Short mmCIF file of C-alpha atoms in Angstrom, two decimals:
data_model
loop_
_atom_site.label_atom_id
_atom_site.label_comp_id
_atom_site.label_asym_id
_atom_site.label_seq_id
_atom_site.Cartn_x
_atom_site.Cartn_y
_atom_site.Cartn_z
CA UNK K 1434 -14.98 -28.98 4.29
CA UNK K 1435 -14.86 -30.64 0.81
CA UNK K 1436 -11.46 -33.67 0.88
CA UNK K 1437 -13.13 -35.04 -2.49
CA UNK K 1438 -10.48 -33.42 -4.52
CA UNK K 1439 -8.04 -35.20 -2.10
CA UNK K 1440 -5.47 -36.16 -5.44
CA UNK K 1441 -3.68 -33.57 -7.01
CA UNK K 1442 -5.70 -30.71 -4.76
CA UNK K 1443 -2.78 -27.57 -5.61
CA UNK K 1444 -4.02 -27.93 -9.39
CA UNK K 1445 -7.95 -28.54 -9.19
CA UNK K 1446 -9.24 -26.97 -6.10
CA UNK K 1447 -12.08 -24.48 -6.97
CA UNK K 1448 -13.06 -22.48 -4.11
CA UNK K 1449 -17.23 -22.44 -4.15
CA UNK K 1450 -16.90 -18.51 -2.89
CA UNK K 1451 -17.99 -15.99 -4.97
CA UNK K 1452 -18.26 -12.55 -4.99
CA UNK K 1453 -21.21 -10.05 -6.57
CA UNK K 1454 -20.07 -6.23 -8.29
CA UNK K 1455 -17.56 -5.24 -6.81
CA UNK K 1456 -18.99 -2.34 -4.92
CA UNK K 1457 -16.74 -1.86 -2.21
CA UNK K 1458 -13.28 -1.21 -4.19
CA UNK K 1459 -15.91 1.52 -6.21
CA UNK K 1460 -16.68 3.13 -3.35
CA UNK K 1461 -13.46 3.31 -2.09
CA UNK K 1462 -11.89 4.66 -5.28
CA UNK K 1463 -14.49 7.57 -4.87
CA UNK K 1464 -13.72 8.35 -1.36
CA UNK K 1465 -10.02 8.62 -2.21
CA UNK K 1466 -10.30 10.64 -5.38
CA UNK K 1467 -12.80 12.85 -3.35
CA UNK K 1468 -10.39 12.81 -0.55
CA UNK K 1469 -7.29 13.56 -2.71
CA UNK K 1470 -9.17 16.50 -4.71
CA UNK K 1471 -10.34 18.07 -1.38
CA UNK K 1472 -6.80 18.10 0.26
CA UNK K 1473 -5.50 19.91 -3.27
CA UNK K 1474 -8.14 22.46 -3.19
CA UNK K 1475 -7.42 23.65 0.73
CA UNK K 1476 -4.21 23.94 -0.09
CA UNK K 1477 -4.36 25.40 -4.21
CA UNK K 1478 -6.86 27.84 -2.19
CA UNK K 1479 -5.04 28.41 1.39
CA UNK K 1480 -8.82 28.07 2.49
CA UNK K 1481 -7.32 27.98 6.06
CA UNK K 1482 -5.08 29.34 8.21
CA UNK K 1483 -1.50 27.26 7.90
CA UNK K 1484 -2.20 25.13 11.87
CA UNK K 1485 -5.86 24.52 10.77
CA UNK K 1486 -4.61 23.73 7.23
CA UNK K 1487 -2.24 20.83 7.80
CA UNK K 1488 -3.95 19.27 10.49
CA UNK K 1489 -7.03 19.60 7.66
CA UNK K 1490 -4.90 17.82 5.16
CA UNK K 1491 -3.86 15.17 7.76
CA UNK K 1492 -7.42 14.23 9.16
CA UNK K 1493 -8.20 13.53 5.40
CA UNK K 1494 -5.02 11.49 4.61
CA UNK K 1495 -5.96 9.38 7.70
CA UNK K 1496 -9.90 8.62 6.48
CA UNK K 1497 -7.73 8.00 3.51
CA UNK K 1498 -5.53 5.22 5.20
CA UNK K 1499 -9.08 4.06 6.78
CA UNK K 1500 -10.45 3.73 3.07
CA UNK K 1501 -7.84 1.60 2.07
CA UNK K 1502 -7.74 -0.48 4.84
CA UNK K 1503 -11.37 -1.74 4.96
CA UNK K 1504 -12.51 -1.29 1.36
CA UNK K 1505 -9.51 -2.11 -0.16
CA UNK K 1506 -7.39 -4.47 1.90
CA UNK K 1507 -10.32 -6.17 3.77
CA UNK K 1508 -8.65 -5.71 7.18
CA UNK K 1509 -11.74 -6.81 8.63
CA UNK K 1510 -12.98 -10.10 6.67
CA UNK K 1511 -13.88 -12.54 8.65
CA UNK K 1512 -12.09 -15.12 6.22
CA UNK K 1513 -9.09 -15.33 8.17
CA UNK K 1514 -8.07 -14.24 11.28
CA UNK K 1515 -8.08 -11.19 13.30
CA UNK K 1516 -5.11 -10.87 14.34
CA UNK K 1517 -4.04 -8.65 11.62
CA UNK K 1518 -6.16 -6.12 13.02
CA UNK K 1519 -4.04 -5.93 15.77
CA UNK K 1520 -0.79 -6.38 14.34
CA UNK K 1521 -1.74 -3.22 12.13
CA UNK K 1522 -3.14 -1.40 15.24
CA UNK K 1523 0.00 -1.91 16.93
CA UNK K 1524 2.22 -0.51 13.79
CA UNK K 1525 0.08 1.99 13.43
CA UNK K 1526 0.83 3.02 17.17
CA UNK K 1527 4.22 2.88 17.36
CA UNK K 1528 4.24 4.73 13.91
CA UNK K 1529 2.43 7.66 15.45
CA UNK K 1530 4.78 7.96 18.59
CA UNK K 1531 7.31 8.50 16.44
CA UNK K 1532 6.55 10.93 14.58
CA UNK K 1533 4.20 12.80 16.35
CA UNK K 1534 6.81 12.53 19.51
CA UNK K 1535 9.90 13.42 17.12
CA UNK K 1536 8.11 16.96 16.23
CA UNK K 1537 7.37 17.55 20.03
CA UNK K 1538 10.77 17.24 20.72
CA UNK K 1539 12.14 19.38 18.13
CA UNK K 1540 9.77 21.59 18.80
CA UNK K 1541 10.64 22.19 22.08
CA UNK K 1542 14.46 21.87 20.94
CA UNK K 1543 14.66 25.14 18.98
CA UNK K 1544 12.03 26.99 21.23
CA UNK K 1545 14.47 26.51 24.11
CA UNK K 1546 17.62 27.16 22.72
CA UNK A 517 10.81 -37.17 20.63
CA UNK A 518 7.75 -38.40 19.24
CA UNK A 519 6.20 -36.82 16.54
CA UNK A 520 2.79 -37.91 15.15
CA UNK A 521 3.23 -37.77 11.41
CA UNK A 522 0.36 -35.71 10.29
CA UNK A 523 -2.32 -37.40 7.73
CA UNK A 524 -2.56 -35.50 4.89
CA UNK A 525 -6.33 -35.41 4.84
CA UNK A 526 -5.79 -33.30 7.90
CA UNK A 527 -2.41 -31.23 7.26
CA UNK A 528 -3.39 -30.22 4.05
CA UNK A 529 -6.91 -29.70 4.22
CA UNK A 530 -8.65 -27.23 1.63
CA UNK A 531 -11.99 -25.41 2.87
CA UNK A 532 -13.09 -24.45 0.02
CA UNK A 533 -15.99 -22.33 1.12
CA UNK A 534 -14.08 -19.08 1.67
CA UNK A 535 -11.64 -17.16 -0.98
CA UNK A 536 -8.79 -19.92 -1.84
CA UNK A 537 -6.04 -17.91 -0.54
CA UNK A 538 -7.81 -18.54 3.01
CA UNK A 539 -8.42 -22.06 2.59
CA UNK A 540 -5.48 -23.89 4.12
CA UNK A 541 -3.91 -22.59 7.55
CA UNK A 542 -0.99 -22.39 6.14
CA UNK A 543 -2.48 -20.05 3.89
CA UNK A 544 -4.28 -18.24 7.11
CA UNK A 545 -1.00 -17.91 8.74
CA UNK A 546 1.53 -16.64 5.77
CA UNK A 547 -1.09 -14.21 5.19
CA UNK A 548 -1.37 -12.62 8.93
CA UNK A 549 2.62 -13.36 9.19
CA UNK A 550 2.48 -10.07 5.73
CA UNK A 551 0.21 -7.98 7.95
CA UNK A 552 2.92 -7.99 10.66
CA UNK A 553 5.24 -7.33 8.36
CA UNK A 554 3.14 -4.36 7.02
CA UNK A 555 3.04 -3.37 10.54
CA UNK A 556 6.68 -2.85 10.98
CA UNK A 557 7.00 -1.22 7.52
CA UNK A 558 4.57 1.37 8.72
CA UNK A 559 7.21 1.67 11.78
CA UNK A 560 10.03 2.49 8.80
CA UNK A 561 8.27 4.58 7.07
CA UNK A 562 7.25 6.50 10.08
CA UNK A 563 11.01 6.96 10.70
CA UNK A 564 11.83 8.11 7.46
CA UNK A 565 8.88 10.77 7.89
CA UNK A 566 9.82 11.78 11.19
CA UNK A 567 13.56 12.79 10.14
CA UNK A 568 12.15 14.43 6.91
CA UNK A 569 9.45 16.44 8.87
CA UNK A 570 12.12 17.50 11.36
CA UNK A 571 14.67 18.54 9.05
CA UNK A 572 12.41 20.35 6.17
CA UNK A 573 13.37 23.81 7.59
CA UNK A 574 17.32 23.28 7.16
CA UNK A 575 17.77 24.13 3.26
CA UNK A 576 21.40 25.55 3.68
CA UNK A 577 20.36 28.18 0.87
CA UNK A 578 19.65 25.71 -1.18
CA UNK A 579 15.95 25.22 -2.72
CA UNK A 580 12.99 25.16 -0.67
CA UNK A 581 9.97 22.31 -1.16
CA UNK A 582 7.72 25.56 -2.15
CA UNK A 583 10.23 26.36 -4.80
CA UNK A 584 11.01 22.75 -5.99
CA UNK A 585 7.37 20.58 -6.12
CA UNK A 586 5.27 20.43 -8.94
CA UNK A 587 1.76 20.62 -8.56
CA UNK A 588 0.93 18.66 -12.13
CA UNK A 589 4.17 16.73 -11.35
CA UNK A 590 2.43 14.61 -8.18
CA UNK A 591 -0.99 14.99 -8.89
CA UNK A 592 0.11 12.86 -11.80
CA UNK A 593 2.17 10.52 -9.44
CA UNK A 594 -0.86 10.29 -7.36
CA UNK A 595 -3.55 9.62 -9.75
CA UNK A 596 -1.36 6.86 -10.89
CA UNK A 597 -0.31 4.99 -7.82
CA UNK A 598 -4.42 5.51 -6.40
CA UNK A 599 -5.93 3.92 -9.74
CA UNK A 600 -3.16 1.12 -9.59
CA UNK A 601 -4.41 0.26 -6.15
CA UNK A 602 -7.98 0.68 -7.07
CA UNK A 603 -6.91 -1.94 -10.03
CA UNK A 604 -5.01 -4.44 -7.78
CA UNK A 605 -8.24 -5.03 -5.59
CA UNK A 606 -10.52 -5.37 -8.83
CA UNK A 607 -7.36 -8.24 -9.86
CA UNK A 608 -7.99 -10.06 -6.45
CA UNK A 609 -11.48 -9.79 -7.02
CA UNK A 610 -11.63 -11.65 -10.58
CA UNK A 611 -9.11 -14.03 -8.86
CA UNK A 612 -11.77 -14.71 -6.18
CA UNK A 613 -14.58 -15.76 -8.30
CA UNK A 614 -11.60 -17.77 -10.64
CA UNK A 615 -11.97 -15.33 -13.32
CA UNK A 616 -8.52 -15.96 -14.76
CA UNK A 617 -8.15 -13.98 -17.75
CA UNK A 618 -10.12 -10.85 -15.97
CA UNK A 619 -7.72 -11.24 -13.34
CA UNK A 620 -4.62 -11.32 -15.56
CA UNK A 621 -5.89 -8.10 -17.40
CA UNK A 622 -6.02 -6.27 -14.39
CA UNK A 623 -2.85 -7.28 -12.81
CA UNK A 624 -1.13 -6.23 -16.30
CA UNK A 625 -2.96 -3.01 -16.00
CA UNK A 626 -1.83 -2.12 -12.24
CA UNK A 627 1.48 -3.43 -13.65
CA UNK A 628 1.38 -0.27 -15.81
CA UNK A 629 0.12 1.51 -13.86
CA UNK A 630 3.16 1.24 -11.55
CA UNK A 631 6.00 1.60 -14.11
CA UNK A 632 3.81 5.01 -14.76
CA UNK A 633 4.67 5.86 -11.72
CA UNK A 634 8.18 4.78 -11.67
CA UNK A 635 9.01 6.55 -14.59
CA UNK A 636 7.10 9.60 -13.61
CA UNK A 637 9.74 9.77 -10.02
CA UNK A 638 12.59 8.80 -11.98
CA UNK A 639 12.45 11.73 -14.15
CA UNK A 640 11.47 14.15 -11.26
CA UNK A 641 14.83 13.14 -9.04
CA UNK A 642 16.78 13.64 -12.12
CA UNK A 643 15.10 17.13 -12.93
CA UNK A 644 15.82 18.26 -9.21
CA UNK A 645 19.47 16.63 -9.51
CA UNK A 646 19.78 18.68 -12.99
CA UNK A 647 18.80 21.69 -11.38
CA UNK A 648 21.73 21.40 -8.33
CA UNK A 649 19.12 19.79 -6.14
CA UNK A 650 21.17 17.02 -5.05
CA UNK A 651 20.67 14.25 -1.96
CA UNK A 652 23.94 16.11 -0.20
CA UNK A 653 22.88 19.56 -1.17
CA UNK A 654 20.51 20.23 2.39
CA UNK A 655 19.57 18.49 4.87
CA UNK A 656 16.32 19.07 3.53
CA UNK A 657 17.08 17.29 0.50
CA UNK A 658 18.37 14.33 2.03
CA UNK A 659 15.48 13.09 4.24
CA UNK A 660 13.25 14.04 0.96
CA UNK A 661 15.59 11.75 -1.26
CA UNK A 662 15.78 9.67 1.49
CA UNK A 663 12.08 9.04 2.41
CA UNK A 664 10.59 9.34 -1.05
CA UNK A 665 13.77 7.43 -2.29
CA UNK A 666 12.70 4.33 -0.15
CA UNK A 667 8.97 4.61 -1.29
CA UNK A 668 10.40 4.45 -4.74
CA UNK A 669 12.66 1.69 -4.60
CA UNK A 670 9.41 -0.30 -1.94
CA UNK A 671 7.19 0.65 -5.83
CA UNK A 672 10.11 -0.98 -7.73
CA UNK A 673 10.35 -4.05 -6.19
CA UNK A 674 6.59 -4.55 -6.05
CA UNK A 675 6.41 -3.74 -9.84
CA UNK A 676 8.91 -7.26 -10.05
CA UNK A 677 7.23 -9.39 -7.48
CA UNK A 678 4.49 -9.03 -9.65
CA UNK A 679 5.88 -9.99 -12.85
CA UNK A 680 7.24 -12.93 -10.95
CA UNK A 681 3.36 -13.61 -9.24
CA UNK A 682 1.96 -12.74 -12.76
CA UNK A 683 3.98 -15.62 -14.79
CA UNK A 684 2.84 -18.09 -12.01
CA UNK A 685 -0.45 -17.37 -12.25
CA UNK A 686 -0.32 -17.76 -16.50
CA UNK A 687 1.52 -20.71 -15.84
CA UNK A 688 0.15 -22.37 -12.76
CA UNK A 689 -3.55 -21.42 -13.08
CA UNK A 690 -5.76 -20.24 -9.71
CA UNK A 691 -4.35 -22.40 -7.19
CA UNK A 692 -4.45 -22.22 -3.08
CA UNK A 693 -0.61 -21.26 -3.41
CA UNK A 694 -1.19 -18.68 -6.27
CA UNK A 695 -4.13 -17.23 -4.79
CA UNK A 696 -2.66 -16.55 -1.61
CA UNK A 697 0.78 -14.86 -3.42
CA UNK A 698 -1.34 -12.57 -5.56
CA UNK A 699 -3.25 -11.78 -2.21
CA UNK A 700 -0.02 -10.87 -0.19
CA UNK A 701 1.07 -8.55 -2.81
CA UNK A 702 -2.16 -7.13 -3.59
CA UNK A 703 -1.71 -5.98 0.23
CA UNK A 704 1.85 -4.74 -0.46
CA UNK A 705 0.62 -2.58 -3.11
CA UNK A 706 -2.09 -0.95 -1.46
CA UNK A 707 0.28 -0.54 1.44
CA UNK A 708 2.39 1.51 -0.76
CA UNK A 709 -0.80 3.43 -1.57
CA UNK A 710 -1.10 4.20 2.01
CA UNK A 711 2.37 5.43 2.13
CA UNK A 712 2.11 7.16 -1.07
CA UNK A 713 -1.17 9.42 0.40
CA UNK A 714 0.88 10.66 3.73
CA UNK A 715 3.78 11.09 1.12
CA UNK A 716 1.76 13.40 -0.74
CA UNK A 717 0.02 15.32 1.98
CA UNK A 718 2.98 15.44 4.64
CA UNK A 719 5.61 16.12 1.48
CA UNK A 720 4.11 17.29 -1.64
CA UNK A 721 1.17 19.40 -0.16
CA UNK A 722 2.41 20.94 3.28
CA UNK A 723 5.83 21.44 1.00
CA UNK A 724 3.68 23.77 -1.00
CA UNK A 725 2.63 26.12 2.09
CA UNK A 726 5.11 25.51 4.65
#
């Protein structure tokens, strides 16, 4: 911890951090281009049947979310805490039972009636 | 009540040995305070999907997705919104090694970027709305307005926060409070990214088989 720049800190604090090329936001621009392209191509191409198809195009939005997550947003830094992990976890939960648990029910809605 | 007033060397202490936007706890805790707020945004956007997903059937006669999406259309949208995210980390990373003019350059690009985007939505909605494709026309239309309405106006507001975050940082320099603003909405943009890629597979691509 460095108090030396105790006077006027908010205008002349310098972090001594730095950061090398910035490989990781590369990487994950690849993996979502690749990503994107591959989802456009099942479907420009109907490669699969329509079930296997969408749940295809899902899995790969989903690695997608996980690219931007860790690669982009540093959701797993160690710089500050780790709660956000869970407070995304948690979202992300909640998120899924709604939607997933909305189609089941409509599902069953019009097969019943 | 007795409080202890705090000595500064303690209440405002800088490490300066991480990124800046991490080096006070107030800093620590504003910034996990946005990821719970991202949390519940993914729980409002996961309504707004659910009703759209659930209604997407019920076109009342009126156009279907397959008949109404362009494939060019939100490619474009896509490519846009992806690169601008892609742009917003490479701005956060400048800011980190207090590279200011790098970092301005890329913030002005994603800025771009995003009013790309913007303009490219706002001139779809008013090509389906010219073609009878209204928000009242289906139910279908409405949680499609609705849900890629709200992504929209969530892009919009973003593109203003950072014009606001942009002038501080031109004016104010790299600070400990500058750093950790252009950090919070460098996570609300990529957020909307996130949105944007289960808005283009659950809407745009399903739309285009289903």
């Amino acid at each position: 911890m460095d108090t030396s720049h105790h006077d006027g800190y908010e205008h002349t604090a310098v972090s001594t951090h730095r950061e090398g090329f910035p490989w990781k936001d590369i990487i994950g621009l690849v993996l979502s281009l690749a990503l994107t392209f591959t989802s456009l191509h099942i479907v420009l191409t109907h490669a699969l049947p329509i079930g296997a198809l969408i749940t295809a195009i899902v899995v790969l939005a989903v690695f997608q979310l996980f690219v931007q997550l860790f690669l982009f947003m540093h959701l797993t830094e160690k710089t500050g805490t780790r709660s956000n992990i869970g407070a995304m976890a948690f979202g992300l939960f909640v998120a899924f039972t709604i939607v997933a648990g909305s189609i089941w029910i409509m599902a069953f809605n019009s097969s019943s009636s | 009540m007795a409080y202890s007033i705090p000595s500064d060397d303690h209440e405002h202490a800088i490490d300066t040995s991480g990124p800046l936007e991490y080096s006070t706890e107030e800093n620590k805790l504003k910034i996990l305070g946005f990821w719970v707020f991202l949390g519940a945004e993914f729980v409002l956007f996961s309504c707004l999907f659910a009703t759209y997903i659930v209604l997407h059937g019920n076109t009342a006669g009126g156009p279907t997705s397959q008949q109404l999406y362009d494939v060019n259309g939100f490619m474009t949208e896509t490519m846009l919104l992806l690169v601008s995210s892609f742009t917003s980390g490479l701005a956060i990373h400048a800011m980190r090694n207090n590279q200011k003019n790098q970092m301005i350059v890329w913030w002005i690009i994603t800025m771009g970027l995003g009013a790309g985007f913007v303009g490219m939505e706002i001139s779809e909605f008013v090509h389906y709305v010219s073609i009878g494709a209204t928000i009242s026309r289906s139910a279908f239309l409405s949680g499609f307005f609705t849900l890629v309405g709200t992504h929209g106006a969530h892009v919009t507001l973003g593109f203003f926060w950072m014009l606001s975050i942009l002038i501080q940082i031109i004016r104010k320099g790299i600070t400990p409070i500058t750093a950790r603003k252009a950090f919070v909405v460098s996570l609300y943009w990529h957020f909307l990214d996130v949105v944007w890629i289960f808005i283009f597979t659950v809407v745009y691509l399903t739309g285009k088989v289903v």
